[in-house]
Coordinates of N, CA and C in Angstrom, one line a residue:
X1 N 87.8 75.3 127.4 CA 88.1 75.6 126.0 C 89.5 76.3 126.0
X2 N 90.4 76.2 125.0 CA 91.9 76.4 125.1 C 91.8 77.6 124.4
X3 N 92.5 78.4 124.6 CA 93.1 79.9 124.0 C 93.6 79.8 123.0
X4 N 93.3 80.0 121.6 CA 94.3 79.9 120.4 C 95.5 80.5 120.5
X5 N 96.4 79.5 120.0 CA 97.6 80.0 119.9 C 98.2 80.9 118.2
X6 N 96.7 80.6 118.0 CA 97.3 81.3 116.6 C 96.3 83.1 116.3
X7 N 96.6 84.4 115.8 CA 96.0 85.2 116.2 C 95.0 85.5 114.8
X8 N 94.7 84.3 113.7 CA 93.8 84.5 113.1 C 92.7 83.6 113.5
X9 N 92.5 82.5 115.0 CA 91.5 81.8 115.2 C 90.8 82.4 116.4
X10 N 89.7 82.4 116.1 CA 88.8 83.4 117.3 C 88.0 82.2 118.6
X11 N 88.7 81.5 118.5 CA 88.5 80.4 119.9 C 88.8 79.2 119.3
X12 N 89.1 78.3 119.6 CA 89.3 76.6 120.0 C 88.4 75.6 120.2
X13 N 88.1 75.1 119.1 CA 87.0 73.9 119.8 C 87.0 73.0 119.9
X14 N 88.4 72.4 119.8 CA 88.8 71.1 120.6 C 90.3 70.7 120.2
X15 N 90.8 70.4 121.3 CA 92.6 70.7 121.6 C 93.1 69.3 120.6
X16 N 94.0 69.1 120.5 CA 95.0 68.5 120.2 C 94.8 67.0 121.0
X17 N 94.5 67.1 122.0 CA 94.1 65.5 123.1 C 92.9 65.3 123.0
X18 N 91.9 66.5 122.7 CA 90.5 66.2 122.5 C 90.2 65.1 121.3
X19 N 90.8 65.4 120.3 CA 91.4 65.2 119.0 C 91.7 63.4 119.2
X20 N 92.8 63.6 119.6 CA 93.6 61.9 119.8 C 92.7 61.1 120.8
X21 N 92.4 61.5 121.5 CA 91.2 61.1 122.7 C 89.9 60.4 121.4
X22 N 89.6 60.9 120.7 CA 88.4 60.6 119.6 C 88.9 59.7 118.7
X23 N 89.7 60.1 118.4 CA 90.3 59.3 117.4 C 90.7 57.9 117.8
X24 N 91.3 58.1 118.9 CA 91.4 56.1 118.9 C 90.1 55.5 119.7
X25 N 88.9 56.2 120.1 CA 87.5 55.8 120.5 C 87.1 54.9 118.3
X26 N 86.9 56.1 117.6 CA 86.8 55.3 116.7 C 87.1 54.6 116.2
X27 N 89.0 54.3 116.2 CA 89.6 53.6 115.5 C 89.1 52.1 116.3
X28 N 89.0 52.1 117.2 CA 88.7 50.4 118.7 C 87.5 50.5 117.6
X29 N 86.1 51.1 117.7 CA 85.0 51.2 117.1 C 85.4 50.6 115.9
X30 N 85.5 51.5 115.3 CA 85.5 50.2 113.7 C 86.6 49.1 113.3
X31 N 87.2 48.9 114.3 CA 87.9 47.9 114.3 C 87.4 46.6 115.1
X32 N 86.5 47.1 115.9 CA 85.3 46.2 116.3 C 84.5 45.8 115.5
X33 N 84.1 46.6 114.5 CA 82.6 46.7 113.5 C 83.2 45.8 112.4
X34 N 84.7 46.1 112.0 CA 84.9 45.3 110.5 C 85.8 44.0 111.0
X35 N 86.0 43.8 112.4 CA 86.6 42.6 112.3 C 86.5 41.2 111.8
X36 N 87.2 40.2 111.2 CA 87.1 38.7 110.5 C 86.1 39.0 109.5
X37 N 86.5 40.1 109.1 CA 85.6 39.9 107.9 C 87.0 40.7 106.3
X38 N 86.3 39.8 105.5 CA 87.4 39.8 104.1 C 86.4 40.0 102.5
X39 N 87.5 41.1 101.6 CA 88.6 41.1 101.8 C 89.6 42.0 102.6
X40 N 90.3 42.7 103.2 CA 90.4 43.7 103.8 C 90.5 44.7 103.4
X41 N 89.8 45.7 104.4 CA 88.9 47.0 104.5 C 89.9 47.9 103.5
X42 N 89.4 48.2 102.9 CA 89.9 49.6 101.9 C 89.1 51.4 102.4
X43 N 90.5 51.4 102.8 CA 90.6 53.0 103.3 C 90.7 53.9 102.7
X44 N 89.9 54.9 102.1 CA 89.6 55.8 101.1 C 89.4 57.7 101.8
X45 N 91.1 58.3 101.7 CA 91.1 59.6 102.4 C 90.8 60.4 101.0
X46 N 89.7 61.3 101.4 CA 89.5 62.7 100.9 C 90.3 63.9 100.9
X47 N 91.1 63.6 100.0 CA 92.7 65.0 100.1 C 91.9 65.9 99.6
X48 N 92.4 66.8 100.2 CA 93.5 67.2 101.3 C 93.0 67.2 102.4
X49 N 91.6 67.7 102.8 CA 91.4 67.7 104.4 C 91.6 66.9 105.3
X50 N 91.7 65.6 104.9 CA 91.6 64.5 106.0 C 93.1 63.9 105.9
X51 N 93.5 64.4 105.4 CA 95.1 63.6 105.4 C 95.6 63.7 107.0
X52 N 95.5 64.2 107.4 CA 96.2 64.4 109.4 C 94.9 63.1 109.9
X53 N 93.6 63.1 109.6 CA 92.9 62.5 110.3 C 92.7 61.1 109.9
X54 N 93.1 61.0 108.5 CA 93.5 59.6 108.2 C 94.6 59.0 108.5
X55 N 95.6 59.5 108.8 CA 97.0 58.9 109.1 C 96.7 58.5 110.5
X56 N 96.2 59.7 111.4 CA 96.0 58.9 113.0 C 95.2 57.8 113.1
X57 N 93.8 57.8 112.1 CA 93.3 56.6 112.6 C 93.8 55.7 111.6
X58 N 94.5 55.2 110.9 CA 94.6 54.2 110.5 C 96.0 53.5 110.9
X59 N 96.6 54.3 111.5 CA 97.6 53.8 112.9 C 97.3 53.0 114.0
X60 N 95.8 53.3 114.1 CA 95.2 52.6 115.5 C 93.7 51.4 114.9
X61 N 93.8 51.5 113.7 CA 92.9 50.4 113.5 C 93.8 49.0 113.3
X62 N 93.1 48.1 114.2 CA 94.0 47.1 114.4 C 93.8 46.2 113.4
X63 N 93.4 46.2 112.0 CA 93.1 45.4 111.1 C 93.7 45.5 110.0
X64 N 94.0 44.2 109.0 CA 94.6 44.2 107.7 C 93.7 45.6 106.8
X65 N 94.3 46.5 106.5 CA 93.9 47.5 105.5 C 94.8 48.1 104.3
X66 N 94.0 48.5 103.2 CA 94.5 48.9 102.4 C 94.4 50.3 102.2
X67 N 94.8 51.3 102.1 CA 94.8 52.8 102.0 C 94.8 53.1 100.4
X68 N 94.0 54.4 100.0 CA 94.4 55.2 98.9 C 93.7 56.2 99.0
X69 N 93.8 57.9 98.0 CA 92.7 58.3 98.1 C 92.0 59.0 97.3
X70 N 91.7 59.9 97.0 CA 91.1 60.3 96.3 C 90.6 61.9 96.1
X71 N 90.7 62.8 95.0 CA 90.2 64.2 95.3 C 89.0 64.6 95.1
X72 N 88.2 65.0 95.6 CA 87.0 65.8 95.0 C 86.6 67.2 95.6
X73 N 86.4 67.6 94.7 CA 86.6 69.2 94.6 C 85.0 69.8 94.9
X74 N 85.0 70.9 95.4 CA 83.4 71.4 95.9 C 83.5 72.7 96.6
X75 N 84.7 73.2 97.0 CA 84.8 74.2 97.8 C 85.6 75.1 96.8
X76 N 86.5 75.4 96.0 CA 87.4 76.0 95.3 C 88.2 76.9 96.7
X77 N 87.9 78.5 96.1 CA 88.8 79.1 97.4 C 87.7 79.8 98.5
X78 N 86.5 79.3 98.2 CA 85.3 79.7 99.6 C 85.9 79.3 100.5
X79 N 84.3 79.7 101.3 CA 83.7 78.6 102.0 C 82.7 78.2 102.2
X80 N 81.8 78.2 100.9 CA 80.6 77.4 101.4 C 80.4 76.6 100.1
X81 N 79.7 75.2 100.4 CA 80.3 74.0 99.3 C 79.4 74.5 97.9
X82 N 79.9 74.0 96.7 CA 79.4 74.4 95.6 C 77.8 73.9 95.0
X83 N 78.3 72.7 95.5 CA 77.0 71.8 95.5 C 76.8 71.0 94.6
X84 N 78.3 71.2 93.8 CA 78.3 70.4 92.5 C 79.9 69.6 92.6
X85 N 80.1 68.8 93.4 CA 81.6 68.2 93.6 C 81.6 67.3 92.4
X86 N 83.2 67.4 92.0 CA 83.9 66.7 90.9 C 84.8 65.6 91.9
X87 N 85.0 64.7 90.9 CA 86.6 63.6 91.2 C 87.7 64.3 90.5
X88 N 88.3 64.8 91.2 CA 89.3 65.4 90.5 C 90.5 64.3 90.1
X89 N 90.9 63.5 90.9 CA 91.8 62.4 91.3 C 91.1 61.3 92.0
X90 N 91.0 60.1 90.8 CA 89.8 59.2 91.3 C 90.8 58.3 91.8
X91 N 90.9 57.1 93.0 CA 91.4 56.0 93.2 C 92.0 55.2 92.5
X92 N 93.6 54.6 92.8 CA 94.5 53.8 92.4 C 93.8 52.4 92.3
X93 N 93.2 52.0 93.8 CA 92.9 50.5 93.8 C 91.6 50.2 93.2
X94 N 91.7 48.7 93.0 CA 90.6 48.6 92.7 C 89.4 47.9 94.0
X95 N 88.3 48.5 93.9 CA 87.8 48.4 95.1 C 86.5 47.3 94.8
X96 N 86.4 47.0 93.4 CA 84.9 46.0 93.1 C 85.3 44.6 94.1
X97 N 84.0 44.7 95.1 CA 84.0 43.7 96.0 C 84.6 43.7 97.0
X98 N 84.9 45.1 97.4 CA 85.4 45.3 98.7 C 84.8 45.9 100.1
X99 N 84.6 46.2 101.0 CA 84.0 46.9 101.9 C 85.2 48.2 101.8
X100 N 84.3 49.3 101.7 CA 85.2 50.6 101.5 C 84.6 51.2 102.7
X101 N 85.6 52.0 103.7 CA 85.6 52.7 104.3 C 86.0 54.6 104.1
X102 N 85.2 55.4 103.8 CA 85.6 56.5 103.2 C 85.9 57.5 104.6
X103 N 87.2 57.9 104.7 CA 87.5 58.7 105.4 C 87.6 60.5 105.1
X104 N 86.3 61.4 105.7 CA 86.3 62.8 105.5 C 86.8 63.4 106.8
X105 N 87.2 65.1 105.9 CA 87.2 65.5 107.5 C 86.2 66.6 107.5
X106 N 85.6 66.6 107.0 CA 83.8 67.3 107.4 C 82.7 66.5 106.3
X107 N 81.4 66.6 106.8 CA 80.3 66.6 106.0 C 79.6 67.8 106.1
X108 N 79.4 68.6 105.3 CA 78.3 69.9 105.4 C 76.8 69.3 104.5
X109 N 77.0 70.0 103.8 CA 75.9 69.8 102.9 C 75.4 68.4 102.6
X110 N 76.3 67.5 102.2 CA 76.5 66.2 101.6 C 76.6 65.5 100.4
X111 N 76.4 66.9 100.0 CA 77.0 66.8 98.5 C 78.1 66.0 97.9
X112 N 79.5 66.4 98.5 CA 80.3 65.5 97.9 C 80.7 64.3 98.5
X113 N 80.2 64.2 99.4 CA 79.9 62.3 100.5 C 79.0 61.7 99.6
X114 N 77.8 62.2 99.1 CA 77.1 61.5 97.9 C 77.4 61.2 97.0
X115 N 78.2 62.1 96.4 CA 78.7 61.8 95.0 C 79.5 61.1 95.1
X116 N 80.2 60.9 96.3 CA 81.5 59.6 96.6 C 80.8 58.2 96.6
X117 N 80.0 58.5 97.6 CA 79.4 57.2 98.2 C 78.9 56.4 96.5
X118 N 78.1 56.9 95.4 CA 77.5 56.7 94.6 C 78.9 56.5 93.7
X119 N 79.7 57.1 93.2 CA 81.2 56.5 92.5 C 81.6 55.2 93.2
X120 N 81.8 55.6 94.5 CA 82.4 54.0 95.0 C 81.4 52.4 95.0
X121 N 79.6 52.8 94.6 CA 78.9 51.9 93.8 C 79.2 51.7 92.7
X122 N 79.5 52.4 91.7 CA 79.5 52.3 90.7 C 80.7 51.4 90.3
X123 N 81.8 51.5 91.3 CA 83.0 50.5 91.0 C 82.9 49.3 91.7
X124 N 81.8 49.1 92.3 CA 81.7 47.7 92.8 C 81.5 47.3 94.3
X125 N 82.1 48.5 94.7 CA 82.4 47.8 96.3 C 80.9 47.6 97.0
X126 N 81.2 46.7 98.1 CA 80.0 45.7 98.2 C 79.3 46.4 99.6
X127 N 80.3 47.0 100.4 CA 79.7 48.1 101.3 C 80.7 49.3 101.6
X128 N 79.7 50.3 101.7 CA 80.3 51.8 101.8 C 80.1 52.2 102.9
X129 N 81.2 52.4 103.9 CA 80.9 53.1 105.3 C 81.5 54.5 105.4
X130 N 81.3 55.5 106.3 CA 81.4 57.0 106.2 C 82.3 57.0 107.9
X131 N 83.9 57.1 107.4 CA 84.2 58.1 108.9 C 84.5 59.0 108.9
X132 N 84.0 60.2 109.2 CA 84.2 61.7 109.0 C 84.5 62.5 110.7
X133 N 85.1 63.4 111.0 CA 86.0 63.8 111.9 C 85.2 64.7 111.9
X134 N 84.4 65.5 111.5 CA 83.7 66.3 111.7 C 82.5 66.2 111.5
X135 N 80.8 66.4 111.4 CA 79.8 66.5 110.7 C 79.1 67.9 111.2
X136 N 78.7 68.3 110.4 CA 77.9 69.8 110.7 C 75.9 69.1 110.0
X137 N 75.3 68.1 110.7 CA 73.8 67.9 110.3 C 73.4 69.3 110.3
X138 N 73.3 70.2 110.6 CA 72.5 71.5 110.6 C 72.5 71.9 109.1
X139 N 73.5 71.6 108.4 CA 73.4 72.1 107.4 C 73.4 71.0 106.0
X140 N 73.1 70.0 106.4 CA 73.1 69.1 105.5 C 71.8 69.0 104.5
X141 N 72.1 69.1 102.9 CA 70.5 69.5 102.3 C 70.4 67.9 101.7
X142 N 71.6 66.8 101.4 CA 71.3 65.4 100.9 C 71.5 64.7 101.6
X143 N 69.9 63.3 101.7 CA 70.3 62.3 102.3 C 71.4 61.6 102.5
X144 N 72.5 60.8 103.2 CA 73.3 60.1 102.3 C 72.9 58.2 102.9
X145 N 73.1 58.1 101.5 CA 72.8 56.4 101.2 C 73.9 55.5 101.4
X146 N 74.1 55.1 102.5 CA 75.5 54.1 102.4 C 75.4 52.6 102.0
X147 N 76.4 51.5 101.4 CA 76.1 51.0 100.3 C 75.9 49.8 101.6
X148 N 75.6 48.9 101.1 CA 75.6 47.3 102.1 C 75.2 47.9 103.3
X149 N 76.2 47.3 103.9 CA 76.0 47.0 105.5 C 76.7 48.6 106.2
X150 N 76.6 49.3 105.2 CA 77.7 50.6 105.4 C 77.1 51.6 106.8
X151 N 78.1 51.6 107.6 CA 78.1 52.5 108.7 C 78.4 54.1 108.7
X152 N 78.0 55.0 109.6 CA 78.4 55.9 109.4 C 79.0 56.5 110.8
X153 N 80.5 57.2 110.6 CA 80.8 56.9 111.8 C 81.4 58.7 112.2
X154 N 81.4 59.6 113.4 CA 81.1 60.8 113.8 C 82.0 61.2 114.9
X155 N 83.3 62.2 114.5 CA 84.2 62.6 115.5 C 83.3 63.8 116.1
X156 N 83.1 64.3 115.9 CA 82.4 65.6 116.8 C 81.6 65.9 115.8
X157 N 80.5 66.3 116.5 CA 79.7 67.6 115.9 C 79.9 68.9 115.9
X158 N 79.7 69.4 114.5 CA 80.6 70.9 114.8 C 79.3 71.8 114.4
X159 N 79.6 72.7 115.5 CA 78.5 73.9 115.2 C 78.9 74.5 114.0
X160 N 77.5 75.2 113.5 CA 77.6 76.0 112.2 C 78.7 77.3 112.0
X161 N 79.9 76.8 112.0 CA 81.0 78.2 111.7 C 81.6 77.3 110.6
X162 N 82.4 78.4 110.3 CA 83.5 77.9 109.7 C 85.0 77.6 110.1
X163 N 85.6 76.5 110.4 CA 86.4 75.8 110.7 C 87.7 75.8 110.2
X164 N 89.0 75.8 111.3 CA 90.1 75.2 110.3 C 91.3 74.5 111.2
X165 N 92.1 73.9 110.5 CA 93.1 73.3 111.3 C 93.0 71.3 111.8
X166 N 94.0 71.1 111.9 CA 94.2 69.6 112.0 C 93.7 69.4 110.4
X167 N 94.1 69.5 109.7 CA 94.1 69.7 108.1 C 93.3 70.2 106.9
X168 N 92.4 70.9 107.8 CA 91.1 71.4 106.9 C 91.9 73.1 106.9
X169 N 91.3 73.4 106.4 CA 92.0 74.5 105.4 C 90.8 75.7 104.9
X170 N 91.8 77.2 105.0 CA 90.8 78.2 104.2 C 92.0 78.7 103.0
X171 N 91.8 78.5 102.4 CA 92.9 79.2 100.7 C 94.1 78.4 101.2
X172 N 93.9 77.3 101.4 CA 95.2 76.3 101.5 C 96.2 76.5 102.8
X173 N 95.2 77.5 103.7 CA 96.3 77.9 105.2 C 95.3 77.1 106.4
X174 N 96.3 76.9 107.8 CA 95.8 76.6 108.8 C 95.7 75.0 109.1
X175 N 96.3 74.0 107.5 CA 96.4 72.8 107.8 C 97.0 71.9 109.0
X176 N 97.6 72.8 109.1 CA 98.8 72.7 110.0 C 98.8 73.1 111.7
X177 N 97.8 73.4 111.9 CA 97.3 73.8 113.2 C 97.0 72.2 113.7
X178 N 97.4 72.0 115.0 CA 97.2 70.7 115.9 C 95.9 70.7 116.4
X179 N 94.8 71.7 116.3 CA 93.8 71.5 117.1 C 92.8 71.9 116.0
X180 N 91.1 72.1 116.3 CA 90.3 72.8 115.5 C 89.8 74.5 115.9
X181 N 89.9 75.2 115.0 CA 89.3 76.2 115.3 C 88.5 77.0 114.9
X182 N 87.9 78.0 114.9 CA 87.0 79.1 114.7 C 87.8 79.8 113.8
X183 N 87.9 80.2 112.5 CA 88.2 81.5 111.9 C 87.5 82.7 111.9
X184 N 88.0 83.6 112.5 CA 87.9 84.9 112.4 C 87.4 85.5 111.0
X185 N 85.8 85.9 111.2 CA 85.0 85.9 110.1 C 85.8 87.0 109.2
X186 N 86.5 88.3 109.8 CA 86.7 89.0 109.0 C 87.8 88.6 107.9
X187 N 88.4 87.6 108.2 CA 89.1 86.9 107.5 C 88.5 86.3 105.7
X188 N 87.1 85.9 106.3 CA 86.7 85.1 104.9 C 85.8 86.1 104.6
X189 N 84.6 87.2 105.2 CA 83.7 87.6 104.6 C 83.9 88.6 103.7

């Protein structure tokens, strides 16, 4: 485990290579899963957290894709999810009859992966698959239903703390950190 280099994170739980190391494991992975199949894959990032973790993998997915993304709101300036997520900023493209791939950079509760997954039926697309860079199941209270043939796809599992860095955020700081880490509770409690 690596020493933080920053003095508001109280350990490190996975470096910057750990990181890229995973990342192109899934990118080969679902580039295996959705190959010769049309029309192509529409890649749907969850701003702001996942913006660092969408850009790497969709660098290394070796397939015709389309990018856009989308906001939904659930956390305000906590940290623990509301349990009521909005679209704050709903998608540019149109996705009816597409295979949608929704890129997060955590699932907690599952709250706002559901309320996504179930918008992105509602517009049509014909399967809904889930890559998320993080998942915390310990604390997840809804099932999630992915749509068709929809996969669900898992950078690490993250124990029950609260997390930041490689673009996930507490009051809009720490996006910017290269690795994941532990915040320093006295920080948020």
């Amino acid at each position: 485990m690596a020493s933080p280099s920053h003095p508001d994170i109280e350990r490190v739980l996975w470096t910057e290579d750990d990181i890229l190391g995973r990342v192109a494991e899934l990118a080969s992975q679902i580039s295996l899963d959705f190959e010769g199949g049309s029309p192509p894959l529409v890649v749907v990032g969850v701003a702001t957290g996942a913006f660092l973790f969408l850009a790497d993998i969709v660098k290394r997915i070796s397939l015709p894709l389309r990018v856009d993304f989308v906001r939904v709101e659930s956390y305000g300036s906590g940290t623990e999810s509301s349990g009521a997520p909005r679209i704050s900023s709903d998608l540019k493209l149109d996705v009816e009859g597409s295979r949608v791939l929704v890129v997060e950079d955590i699932v907690d509760t599952g709250h706002t992966l559901s309320a996504l997954i179930a918008h992105l039926r509602s517009k049509g697309a014909v399967s809904v698959s889930v890559c998320t860079f993080l998942d915390k199941p310990a604390r997840r209270k809804v099932r999630l239903e992915l749509v068709g043939e929809g996969k669900f796809y898992r950078g690490f599992e993250c124990p029950d703390c609260f997390v930041v860095g490689y673009g996930m955020d507490f009051n809009e700081l720490y996006r910017n950190l290269p690795y994941v880490g532990v915040l320093k509770p006295k920080l948020y409690s």
